[in-house]
mmCIF file of C-alpha atoms in Angstrom:
data_model
loop_
_atom_site.group_PDB
_atom_site.id
_atom_site.type_symbol
_atom_site.label_atom_id
_atom_site.label_comp_id
_atom_site.label_asym_id
_atom_site.label_seq_id
_atom_site.Cartn_x
_atom_site.Cartn_y
_atom_site.Cartn_z
ATOM 1 C CA MET E 1 160.387 72.220 86.501
ATOM 2 C CA LEU E 2 157.205 70.197 86.294
ATOM 3 C CA THR E 3 157.492 66.488 85.631
ATOM 4 C CA ASP E 4 155.625 64.882 82.727
ATOM 5 C CA ALA E 5 153.267 63.312 85.234
ATOM 6 C CA GLN E 6 152.522 66.679 86.845
ATOM 7 C CA LEU E 7 151.922 68.276 83.442
ATOM 8 C CA ALA E 8 149.441 65.540 82.627
ATOM 9 C CA ILE E 9 147.629 65.968 85.951
ATOM 10 C CA VAL E 10 147.293 69.755 85.527
ATOM 11 C CA LYS E 11 145.970 69.383 81.992
ATOM 12 C CA SER E 12 143.502 66.759 83.184
ATOM 13 C CA THR E 13 141.936 69.346 85.511
ATOM 14 C CA VAL E 14 140.960 71.636 82.601
ATOM 15 C CA PRO E 15 137.417 70.169 82.279
ATOM 16 C CA LEU E 16 136.880 70.717 86.011
ATOM 17 C CA LEU E 17 138.038 74.328 85.705
ATOM 18 C CA GLU E 18 135.811 74.894 82.700
ATOM 19 C CA SER E 19 132.755 73.782 84.648
ATOM 20 C CA GLY E 20 133.602 74.985 88.142
ATOM 21 C CA GLY E 21 136.491 77.408 87.952
ATOM 22 C CA GLU E 22 134.469 80.421 89.037
ATOM 23 C CA ALA E 23 133.188 78.659 92.159
ATOM 24 C CA LEU E 24 136.752 77.711 93.017
ATOM 25 C CA THR E 25 138.151 81.200 92.562
ATOM 26 C CA THR E 26 135.242 82.801 94.445
ATOM 27 C CA HIS E 27 136.073 80.561 97.401
ATOM 28 C CA PHE E 28 139.759 81.377 96.915
ATOM 29 C CA TYR E 29 139.110 85.133 97.111
ATOM 30 C CA LYS E 30 137.111 84.780 100.309
ATOM 31 C CA MET E 31 139.984 82.919 101.944
ATOM 32 C CA LEU E 32 142.605 85.324 100.634
ATOM 33 C CA MET E 33 140.749 88.398 101.917
ATOM 34 C CA ARG E 34 140.140 86.717 105.284
ATOM 35 C CA ASP E 35 143.577 85.225 105.914
ATOM 36 C CA TYR E 36 145.848 87.817 104.292
ATOM 37 C CA PRO E 37 144.397 91.311 104.842
ATOM 38 C CA GLN E 38 147.682 92.857 103.675
ATOM 39 C CA VAL E 39 146.683 92.102 100.061
ATOM 40 C CA HIS E 40 143.373 94.017 100.270
ATOM 41 C CA PRO E 41 144.745 97.161 98.583
ATOM 42 C CA LEU E 42 145.731 95.142 95.514
ATOM 43 C CA PHE E 43 142.124 94.239 94.715
ATOM 44 C CA ASN E 44 139.112 96.324 93.756
ATOM 45 C CA ARG E 45 136.321 95.162 96.058
ATOM 46 C CA ALA E 46 133.641 96.328 93.624
ATOM 47 C CA HIS E 47 135.042 93.898 91.052
ATOM 48 C CA GLN E 48 134.986 91.108 93.631
ATOM 49 C CA ALA E 49 131.389 91.866 94.580
ATOM 50 C CA SER E 50 130.278 91.885 90.941
ATOM 51 C CA GLY E 51 132.047 88.601 90.256
ATOM 52 C CA ASP E 52 134.343 90.180 87.649
ATOM 53 C CA GLN E 53 137.516 89.457 89.631
ATOM 54 C CA PRO E 54 136.765 85.747 90.238
ATOM 55 C CA ARG E 55 135.716 85.315 86.608
ATOM 56 C CA ALA E 56 138.943 86.940 85.411
ATOM 57 C CA LEU E 57 141.049 84.704 87.653
ATOM 58 C CA ALA E 58 139.100 81.626 86.569
ATOM 59 C CA ASN E 59 139.801 82.505 82.941
ATOM 60 C CA GLY E 60 143.488 83.053 83.689
ATOM 61 C CA VAL E 61 143.851 79.775 85.592
ATOM 62 C CA LEU E 62 142.023 77.927 82.817
ATOM 63 C CA MET E 63 144.232 79.418 80.107
ATOM 64 C CA TYR E 64 147.345 78.547 82.085
ATOM 65 C CA ALA E 65 146.257 74.950 82.682
ATOM 66 C CA ARG E 66 145.221 74.513 79.050
ATOM 67 C CA HIS E 67 148.553 75.807 77.698
ATOM 68 C CA ILE E 68 150.900 74.789 80.507
ATOM 69 C CA ASP E 69 153.159 72.914 78.087
ATOM 70 C CA ARG E 70 152.953 75.720 75.466
ATOM 71 C CA LEU E 71 152.793 78.929 77.484
ATOM 72 C CA GLU E 72 153.502 81.095 74.437
ATOM 73 C CA GLU E 73 149.995 80.189 73.211
ATOM 74 C CA MET E 74 148.399 82.121 76.088
ATOM 75 C CA GLY E 75 148.670 85.137 73.800
ATOM 76 C CA PRO E 76 148.471 88.604 75.359
ATOM 77 C CA LEU E 77 146.994 87.419 78.668
ATOM 78 C CA ALA E 78 150.366 87.078 80.421
ATOM 79 C CA ALA E 79 151.440 90.600 79.414
ATOM 80 C CA GLN E 80 148.100 91.996 80.601
ATOM 81 C CA ILE E 81 148.489 90.317 83.991
ATOM 82 C CA ILE E 82 152.074 91.510 84.383
ATOM 83 C CA ASN E 83 151.182 95.118 83.554
ATOM 84 C CA LYS E 84 148.203 95.127 85.925
ATOM 85 C CA HIS E 85 150.451 93.751 88.669
ATOM 86 C CA VAL E 86 153.107 96.391 88.002
ATOM 87 C CA ALA E 87 150.506 99.167 88.070
ATOM 88 C CA VAL E 88 149.455 98.261 91.630
ATOM 89 C CA GLN E 89 152.943 97.114 92.692
ATOM 90 C CA VAL E 90 152.442 93.407 93.325
ATOM 91 C CA GLN E 91 155.592 92.118 95.053
ATOM 92 C CA PRO E 92 157.266 88.661 95.315
ATOM 93 C CA GLU E 93 156.095 88.245 98.912
ATOM 94 C CA HIS E 94 152.457 88.312 97.760
ATOM 95 C CA TYR E 95 152.763 85.156 95.671
ATOM 96 C CA PRO E 96 153.058 82.604 98.519
ATOM 97 C CA MET E 97 149.883 84.057 100.063
ATOM 98 C CA VAL E 98 147.986 83.586 96.810
ATOM 99 C CA GLY E 99 149.432 80.106 96.306
ATOM 100 C CA ASP E 100 148.448 78.979 99.795
ATOM 101 C CA CYS E 101 144.827 80.020 99.278
ATOM 102 C CA LEU E 102 144.623 78.649 95.741
ATOM 103 C CA LEU E 103 145.792 75.184 96.785
ATOM 104 C CA ARG E 104 143.471 75.123 99.793
ATOM 105 C CA ALA E 105 140.575 76.234 97.586
ATOM 106 C CA ILE E 106 141.280 73.432 95.103
ATOM 107 C CA ARG E 107 141.248 70.915 97.945
ATOM 108 C CA GLU E 108 138.097 72.275 99.613
ATOM 109 C CA VAL E 109 136.012 72.895 96.492
ATOM 110 C CA LEU E 110 136.907 69.765 94.546
ATOM 111 C CA GLY E 111 137.077 67.518 97.590
ATOM 112 C CA ALA E 112 139.749 65.074 98.688
ATOM 113 C CA GLU E 113 138.506 62.362 96.319
ATOM 114 C CA ILE E 114 139.317 64.494 93.258
ATOM 115 C CA ALA E 115 141.951 66.830 94.725
ATOM 116 C CA THR E 116 144.287 64.056 95.800
ATOM 117 C CA ASP E 117 147.764 64.660 97.150
ATOM 118 C CA ALA E 118 149.127 64.079 93.646
ATOM 119 C CA VAL E 119 146.789 66.733 92.210
ATOM 120 C CA ILE E 120 147.727 69.237 94.917
ATOM 121 C CA ASP E 121 151.433 68.535 94.402
ATOM 122 C CA ALA E 122 151.070 69.014 90.643
ATOM 123 C CA TRP E 123 149.234 72.296 91.070
ATOM 124 C CA ALA E 124 151.781 73.462 93.664
ATOM 125 C CA ALA E 125 154.534 72.885 91.114
ATOM 126 C CA ALA E 126 152.466 74.552 88.371
ATOM 127 C CA TYR E 127 151.717 77.585 90.507
ATOM 128 C CA GLY E 128 155.387 77.824 91.506
ATOM 129 C CA GLN E 129 156.352 77.879 87.828
ATOM 130 C CA LEU E 130 153.803 80.583 87.048
ATOM 131 C CA ALA E 131 154.855 82.663 90.072
ATOM 132 C CA ASP E 132 158.499 82.496 89.016
ATOM 133 C CA ILE E 133 157.608 83.655 85.488
ATOM 134 C CA LEU E 134 155.507 86.576 86.726
ATOM 135 C CA ILE E 135 157.951 87.641 89.449
ATOM 136 C CA GLY E 136 160.817 87.668 86.965
ATOM 137 C CA ALA E 137 158.896 89.657 84.356
ATOM 138 C CA GLU E 138 157.625 92.131 86.947
ATOM 139 C CA ARG E 139 161.112 92.599 88.387
ATOM 140 C CA GLN E 140 162.386 93.476 84.912
ATOM 141 C CA GLN E 141 159.681 96.126 84.559
ATOM 142 C CA TYR E 142 160.310 97.595 88.015
ATOM 143 C CA ASP E 143 164.052 97.783 87.322
ATOM 144 C CA ALA E 144 163.567 99.310 83.861
ATOM 145 C CA LYS E 145 161.158 101.979 85.121
ATOM 146 C CA ALA E 146 163.490 102.891 87.995
ATOM 147 C CA ALA E 147 166.505 103.194 85.667
ATOM 148 C CA ALA E 148 164.758 105.160 82.868
ATOM 149 C CA PRO E 149 165.035 108.981 82.692
ATOM 150 C CA GLY E 150 162.514 110.450 85.108
ATOM 151 C CA GLY E 151 161.659 107.002 86.405
ATOM 152 C CA TRP E 152 161.142 105.788 89.940
ATOM 153 C CA ARG E 153 160.393 102.668 91.964
ATOM 154 C CA GLY E 154 157.330 102.212 94.152
ATOM 155 C CA ALA E 155 155.198 105.194 95.128
ATOM 156 C CA ARG E 156 156.154 108.819 94.467
ATOM 157 C CA ASN E 157 154.395 111.928 95.754
ATOM 158 C CA PHE E 158 152.654 114.127 93.206
ATOM 159 C CA VAL E 159 150.799 117.420 93.642
ATOM 160 C CA VAL E 160 147.443 118.076 91.972
ATOM 161 C CA THR E 161 148.038 121.205 89.878
ATOM 162 C CA ARG E 162 144.713 121.383 88.027
ATOM 163 C CA LYS E 163 141.248 119.849 88.344
ATOM 164 C CA VAL E 164 138.994 120.257 85.301
ATOM 165 C CA ALA E 165 135.418 119.066 84.742
ATOM 166 C CA GLU E 166 135.307 117.471 81.269
ATOM 167 C CA SER E 167 131.637 116.446 81.409
ATOM 168 C CA GLU E 168 128.867 115.992 83.959
ATOM 169 C CA GLU E 169 130.601 112.872 85.313
ATOM 170 C CA ILE E 170 134.243 112.926 84.131
ATOM 171 C CA THR E 171 136.877 115.136 85.763
ATOM 172 C CA SER E 172 140.548 115.489 84.829
ATOM 173 C CA PHE E 173 143.336 115.666 87.407
ATOM 174 C CA TYR E 174 146.790 117.031 86.510
ATOM 175 C CA PHE E 175 149.816 115.909 88.522
ATOM 176 C CA MET E 176 153.382 117.204 88.893
ATOM 177 C CA PRO E 177 156.052 115.552 91.085
ATOM 178 C CA GLN E 178 156.356 117.067 94.526
ATOM 179 C CA ASP E 179 160.137 116.669 94.391
ATOM 180 C CA GLY E 180 160.354 118.791 91.224
ATOM 181 C CA GLY E 181 162.234 116.028 89.434
ATOM 182 C CA ALA E 182 161.956 114.704 85.902
ATOM 183 C CA LEU E 183 159.025 112.607 84.700
ATOM 184 C CA LEU E 184 159.033 109.171 83.107
ATOM 185 C CA ASP E 185 157.493 109.259 79.629
ATOM 186 C CA PHE E 186 154.834 106.718 78.659
ATOM 187 C CA GLU E 187 153.382 105.007 75.616
ATOM 188 C CA PRO E 188 150.040 106.264 74.227
ATOM 189 C CA GLY E 189 147.324 104.095 75.780
ATOM 190 C CA GLN E 190 149.097 103.293 79.060
ATOM 191 C CA TYR E 191 147.703 103.852 82.554
ATOM 192 C CA ILE E 192 149.148 104.905 85.884
ATOM 193 C CA GLY E 193 148.697 103.443 89.357
ATOM 194 C CA LEU E 194 147.383 105.518 92.237
ATOM 195 C CA ARG E 195 147.481 104.826 95.975
ATOM 196 C CA MET E 196 145.385 106.639 98.558
ATOM 197 C CA VAL E 197 143.618 106.089 101.848
ATOM 198 C CA VAL E 198 139.816 106.273 101.709
ATOM 199 C CA ASP E 199 137.759 105.909 104.896
ATOM 200 C CA GLY E 200 140.838 104.609 106.685
ATOM 201 C CA LEU E 201 141.586 101.883 104.133
ATOM 202 C CA GLU E 202 144.403 101.850 101.581
ATOM 203 C CA GLN E 203 143.138 101.649 97.999
ATOM 204 C CA ARG E 204 145.037 101.190 94.734
ATOM 205 C CA ARG E 205 143.606 101.862 91.285
ATOM 206 C CA GLN E 206 144.792 102.268 87.711
ATOM 207 C CA TYR E 207 143.634 105.138 85.478
ATOM 208 C CA SER E 208 144.445 105.714 81.831
ATOM 209 C CA LEU E 209 146.686 108.658 81.090
ATOM 210 C CA SER E 210 144.487 110.948 79.007
ATOM 211 C CA ALA E 211 146.956 113.532 77.686
ATOM 212 C CA PRO E 212 150.536 113.444 76.373
ATOM 213 C CA LEU E 213 153.296 114.173 78.852
ATOM 214 C CA ARG E 214 154.404 117.059 76.634
ATOM 215 C CA GLN E 215 151.722 119.558 75.651
ATOM 216 C CA GLN E 216 152.454 122.832 73.908
ATOM 217 C CA GLY E 217 152.774 125.686 76.375
ATOM 218 C CA GLN E 218 152.343 123.389 79.395
ATOM 219 C CA PRO E 219 154.862 121.991 81.914
ATOM 220 C CA LEU E 220 155.522 118.266 81.889
ATOM 221 C CA GLN E 221 152.715 116.614 83.825
ATOM 222 C CA TYR E 222 150.476 113.583 83.993
ATOM 223 C CA ARG E 223 146.726 113.775 83.427
ATOM 224 C CA ILE E 224 144.068 111.218 84.292
ATOM 225 C CA SER E 225 140.367 111.687 83.607
ATOM 226 C CA VAL E 226 138.118 109.871 86.054
ATOM 227 C CA LYS E 227 134.437 109.013 85.778
ATOM 228 C CA ARG E 228 132.521 109.377 89.014
ATOM 229 C CA GLU E 229 131.052 105.932 89.637
ATOM 230 C CA ALA E 230 128.013 105.679 91.901
ATOM 231 C CA GLU E 231 129.549 102.754 93.803
ATOM 232 C CA GLY E 232 133.172 103.748 93.256
ATOM 233 C CA LYS E 233 134.854 104.615 96.557
ATOM 234 C CA VAL E 234 138.036 105.909 94.963
ATOM 235 C CA SER E 235 136.394 107.777 92.086
ATOM 236 C CA ARG E 236 133.961 109.512 94.476
ATOM 237 C CA HIS E 237 136.845 110.389 96.797
ATOM 238 C CA LEU E 238 138.801 111.887 93.917
ATOM 239 C CA HIS E 239 135.855 113.949 92.716
ATOM 240 C CA ASP E 240 134.738 115.131 96.157
ATOM 241 C CA GLU E 241 137.874 115.319 98.288
ATOM 242 C CA ILE E 242 140.928 115.766 96.056
ATOM 243 C CA HIS E 243 141.504 119.381 95.017
ATOM 244 C CA VAL E 244 144.334 121.520 93.667
ATOM 245 C CA GLY E 245 147.286 121.349 96.076
ATOM 246 C CA ALA E 246 146.498 117.852 97.332
ATOM 247 C CA VAL E 247 149.341 115.322 97.400
ATOM 248 C CA VAL E 248 148.729 111.811 96.053
ATOM 249 C CA GLU E 249 150.983 108.802 95.527
ATOM 250 C CA LEU E 250 151.486 107.515 91.991
ATOM 251 C CA PHE E 251 153.182 104.385 90.657
ATOM 252 C CA PRO E 252 155.029 104.478 87.301
ATOM 253 C CA PRO E 253 153.043 104.140 84.054
ATOM 254 C CA ALA E 254 152.325 100.628 82.780
ATOM 255 C CA GLY E 255 150.136 98.817 80.271
ATOM 256 C CA ASP E 256 150.455 96.905 76.995
ATOM 257 C CA PHE E 257 147.458 98.439 75.174
ATOM 258 C CA THR E 258 149.623 100.859 73.256
ATOM 259 C CA LEU E 259 149.603 102.466 69.843
ATOM 260 C CA THR E 260 151.689 100.580 67.278
ATOM 261 C CA ALA E 261 153.563 102.584 64.655
ATOM 262 C CA SER E 262 151.997 102.001 61.243
ATOM 263 C CA ASP E 263 150.951 103.769 58.071
ATOM 264 C CA LYS E 264 147.605 101.971 57.976
ATOM 265 C CA PRO E 265 144.446 104.027 58.643
ATOM 266 C CA LEU E 266 143.838 104.220 62.385
ATOM 267 C CA VAL E 267 140.362 103.615 63.826
ATOM 268 C CA LEU E 268 139.798 104.655 67.460
ATOM 269 C CA ILE E 269 136.425 103.585 68.890
ATOM 270 C CA SER E 270 135.419 104.385 72.460
ATOM 271 C CA GLY E 271 132.389 104.273 74.699
ATOM 272 C CA GLY E 272 131.940 106.490 77.760
ATOM 273 C CA VAL E 273 135.103 106.962 79.806
ATOM 274 C CA GLY E 274 136.861 104.604 77.381
ATOM 275 C CA ILE E 275 137.742 107.769 75.492
ATOM 276 C CA THR E 276 140.620 108.473 77.913
ATOM 277 C CA PRO E 277 143.397 106.295 76.392
ATOM 278 C CA MET E 278 142.185 107.271 72.914
ATOM 279 C CA MET E 279 143.133 110.888 73.577
ATOM 280 C CA THR E 280 146.826 110.021 73.941
ATOM 281 C CA MET E 281 146.683 107.727 70.906
ATOM 282 C CA LEU E 282 145.041 110.474 68.864
ATOM 283 C CA ALA E 283 147.658 113.025 69.912
ATOM 284 C CA ALA E 284 150.471 110.647 68.950
ATOM 285 C CA ALA E 285 148.962 109.647 65.589
ATOM 286 C CA LEU E 286 148.085 113.063 64.154
ATOM 287 C CA PRO E 287 151.655 114.343 63.630
ATOM 288 C CA THR E 288 152.434 111.249 61.527
ATOM 289 C CA GLY E 289 149.852 112.210 58.912
ATOM 290 C CA ARG E 290 148.134 108.793 58.924
ATOM 291 C CA PRO E 291 144.344 108.851 58.395
ATOM 292 C CA VAL E 292 142.470 108.681 61.697
ATOM 293 C CA HIS E 293 138.804 107.806 62.193
ATOM 294 C CA PHE E 294 137.778 108.780 65.727
ATOM 295 C CA ILE E 295 134.433 107.278 66.797
ATOM 296 C CA HIS E 296 132.902 107.851 70.220
ATOM 297 C CA ALA E 297 129.652 106.737 71.859
ATOM 298 C CA ALA E 298 128.044 108.399 74.884
ATOM 299 C CA ARG E 299 124.644 108.314 76.528
ATOM 300 C CA HIS E 300 124.115 111.985 75.641
ATOM 301 C CA GLY E 301 126.056 115.193 75.142
ATOM 302 C CA GLY E 302 126.167 116.021 78.841
ATOM 303 C CA VAL E 303 128.404 113.057 79.606
ATOM 304 C CA HIS E 304 130.519 113.346 76.452
ATOM 305 C CA ALA E 305 134.042 114.383 77.469
ATOM 306 C CA PHE E 306 136.607 115.964 75.140
ATOM 307 C CA ARG E 307 134.214 116.623 72.240
ATOM 308 C CA ARG E 308 135.407 120.208 71.793
ATOM 309 C CA GLN E 309 139.068 119.166 71.843
ATOM 310 C CA VAL E 310 138.503 116.442 69.240
ATOM 311 C CA GLU E 311 136.561 118.812 66.976
ATOM 312 C CA GLU E 312 139.327 121.418 67.233
ATOM 313 C CA LEU E 313 141.891 118.804 66.246
ATOM 314 C CA ALA E 314 139.725 117.723 63.308
ATOM 315 C CA ALA E 315 139.611 121.337 62.108
ATOM 316 C CA GLN E 316 143.413 121.500 62.229
ATOM 317 C CA HIS E 317 144.126 118.067 60.705
ATOM 318 C CA PRO E 318 142.259 117.161 57.503
ATOM 319 C CA GLN E 319 143.191 113.469 57.891
ATOM 320 C CA LEU E 320 141.095 113.238 61.087
ATOM 321 C CA GLN E 321 137.420 112.322 60.784
ATOM 322 C CA ALA E 322 135.392 112.433 64.008
ATOM 323 C CA HIS E 323 132.014 110.766 64.496
ATOM 324 C CA PHE E 324 129.813 110.717 67.588
ATOM 325 C CA CYS E 325 126.846 108.555 68.582
ATOM 326 C CA TYR E 326 124.449 109.354 71.444
ATOM 327 C CA GLU E 327 122.202 106.685 72.895
ATOM 328 C CA ARG E 328 119.503 109.230 73.728
ATOM 329 C CA ALA E 329 120.359 112.787 72.749
ATOM 330 C CA ARG E 330 119.141 115.600 74.997
ATOM 331 C CA ALA E 331 117.756 118.920 73.905
ATOM 332 C CA GLY E 332 120.671 121.244 73.244
ATOM 333 C CA ASP E 333 123.211 118.519 72.489
ATOM 334 C CA PRO E 334 125.525 119.843 69.758
ATOM 335 C CA ALA E 335 125.082 118.304 66.311
ATOM 336 C CA PRO E 336 126.096 116.331 64.361
ATOM 337 C CA TYR E 337 125.690 112.924 65.936
ATOM 338 C CA ALA E 338 124.000 109.621 65.254
ATOM 339 C CA THR E 339 121.516 108.229 67.742
ATOM 340 C CA GLY E 340 121.134 104.738 69.168
ATOM 341 C CA PHE E 341 124.005 102.287 69.387
ATOM 342 C CA ILE E 342 127.073 101.805 67.212
ATOM 343 C CA ASP E 343 126.607 98.725 65.028
ATOM 344 C CA ALA E 344 128.017 97.280 61.825
ATOM 345 C CA ALA E 345 125.750 99.440 59.673
ATOM 346 C CA LEU E 346 126.974 102.638 61.318
ATOM 347 C CA LEU E 347 130.605 101.549 61.195
ATOM 348 C CA GLN E 348 130.139 100.712 57.517
ATOM 349 C CA GLN E 349 129.450 104.422 56.963
ATOM 350 C CA TRP E 350 132.246 105.718 59.177
ATOM 351 C CA LEU E 351 135.154 103.362 58.463
ATOM 352 C CA PRO E 352 137.477 103.909 55.504
ATOM 353 C CA GLN E 353 136.811 101.874 52.362
ATOM 354 C CA THR E 354 139.781 99.631 53.061
ATOM 355 C CA ARG E 355 139.455 97.114 55.866
ATOM 356 C CA ASP E 356 143.237 96.946 56.237
ATOM 357 C CA VAL E 357 143.124 99.224 59.281
ATOM 358 C CA ASP E 358 144.452 99.260 62.831
ATOM 359 C CA ALA E 359 141.408 99.369 65.103
ATOM 360 C CA TYR E 360 141.521 100.071 68.843
ATOM 361 C CA PHE E 361 138.427 100.064 71.038
ATOM 362 C CA VAL E 362 137.635 100.546 74.729
ATOM 363 C CA GLY E 363 134.405 100.911 76.667
ATOM 364 C CA PRO E 364 131.889 98.954 78.744
ATOM 365 C CA LYS E 365 132.027 95.208 78.105
ATOM 366 C CA PRO E 366 128.689 94.989 76.213
ATOM 367 C CA PHE E 367 129.890 97.846 74.008
ATOM 368 C CA MET E 368 133.196 96.095 73.329
ATOM 369 C CA LYS E 369 131.458 92.828 72.487
ATOM 370 C CA ALA E 370 129.288 94.643 69.954
ATOM 371 C CA ILE E 371 132.257 96.489 68.428
ATOM 372 C CA LYS E 372 134.370 93.334 68.173
ATOM 373 C CA ARG E 373 131.510 91.518 66.471
ATOM 374 C CA ALA E 374 130.846 94.418 64.092
ATOM 375 C CA LEU E 375 134.502 94.837 63.106
ATOM 376 C CA GLY E 376 134.729 91.128 62.367
ATOM 377 C CA ALA E 377 131.563 91.226 60.262
ATOM 378 C CA LEU E 378 132.975 94.128 58.249
ATOM 379 C CA GLY E 379 136.193 92.281 57.495
ATOM 380 C CA VAL E 380 138.684 94.005 59.802
ATOM 381 C CA PRO E 381 141.411 91.398 60.487
ATOM 382 C CA ALA E 382 141.206 90.061 64.033
ATOM 383 C CA ALA E 383 144.950 90.582 64.520
ATOM 384 C CA GLN E 384 144.462 94.298 63.761
ATOM 385 C CA SER E 385 141.572 94.709 66.203
ATOM 386 C CA ARG E 386 142.870 95.534 69.689
ATOM 387 C CA TYR E 387 141.104 96.318 72.944
ATOM 388 C CA GLU E 388 141.684 97.003 76.628
ATOM 389 C CA PHE E 389 139.589 96.250 79.710
ATOM 390 C CA PHE E 390 138.929 98.786 82.443
ATOM 391 C CA GLY E 391 139.063 96.305 85.296
ATOM 392 C CA PRO E 392 139.558 92.524 85.203
ATOM 393 C CA ALA E 393 140.038 90.993 81.757
ATOM 394 C CA ALA E 394 137.212 88.933 80.322
ATOM 395 C CA ALA E 395 136.398 87.003 77.193
ATOM 396 C CA LEU E 396 134.527 88.991 74.534
ATOM 397 C CA GLU E 397 133.421 85.958 72.551
#
């Protein structure tokens, strides 16, 4: 339990974190990677190199310090962190390593004049409180997933049963458990953790589940659909080296970006590979009869995954309206589609007349910023506008 004095000290550091939090967390990551190599698999090095990981941590630390006496006001950030940790299997023994480097980074970046012993002691108590909260919440999830029908704890071996090219850069992988046992069901929109060794190094990633567990005429299986990233070690390894019959390790499904039951019109907006969680949401929503507006943006038809499947569903379900937008259409791209970028004017045409909708959107960060701004301008309530990040969370404002 933090003392009143420690609470006051932590809150007093908020201005310093606002101005220099990213420098602090960048230094922290360098120390953590150097001094505790056992945590390397938990972090995506591409996100560290781009600065996304330090920025995400800086935002998280800032939010925690700002709301340390009212943690419920952190909103969905805590749940997002917990689910990301569960997806890559963060364990209690990792927290002291992180705490050691965080406190040393505070001391070294801020300097002894600002980071006094009292400041370090206050932040040690604050970090201990946060670690206890996260460890407890993560333990509950691990226990629940292990006890649920078809569930398991830690890594489980799965066999690749199918590998299907969905576009010029997105490929789907289907997995069934090697032990032949039951499978844990998941909520539409969740992702699954994957562990593999690439070039001699262990890597862990999360990929959205892109199809329901139960599909007509198919055995129970998981499907992920992965975009080949030019600088993505794991995505390139999956595309080039993982074929039917390969065995991979998966962690149980996780994630809090899930479809909420409602009778409101549903708006699903995706950009690029952001279409993957929308496919499970779409499959879950259609049997309910609620109106669905499915909107997808791609650079061109060659990189547009799942168009045929969505159009077939629209032909079978009159309540589904599908709209596509290509940045620069290529000759031979199937019509109809809009061209350019999705903005408020285009959404004005494609959204239902009512603005009392449930909107979900996923895609590259600039795309999500534009969609969030457009939905707000059109009057969609902020509380009914939900989004997920592929990678470290960031502010869209």
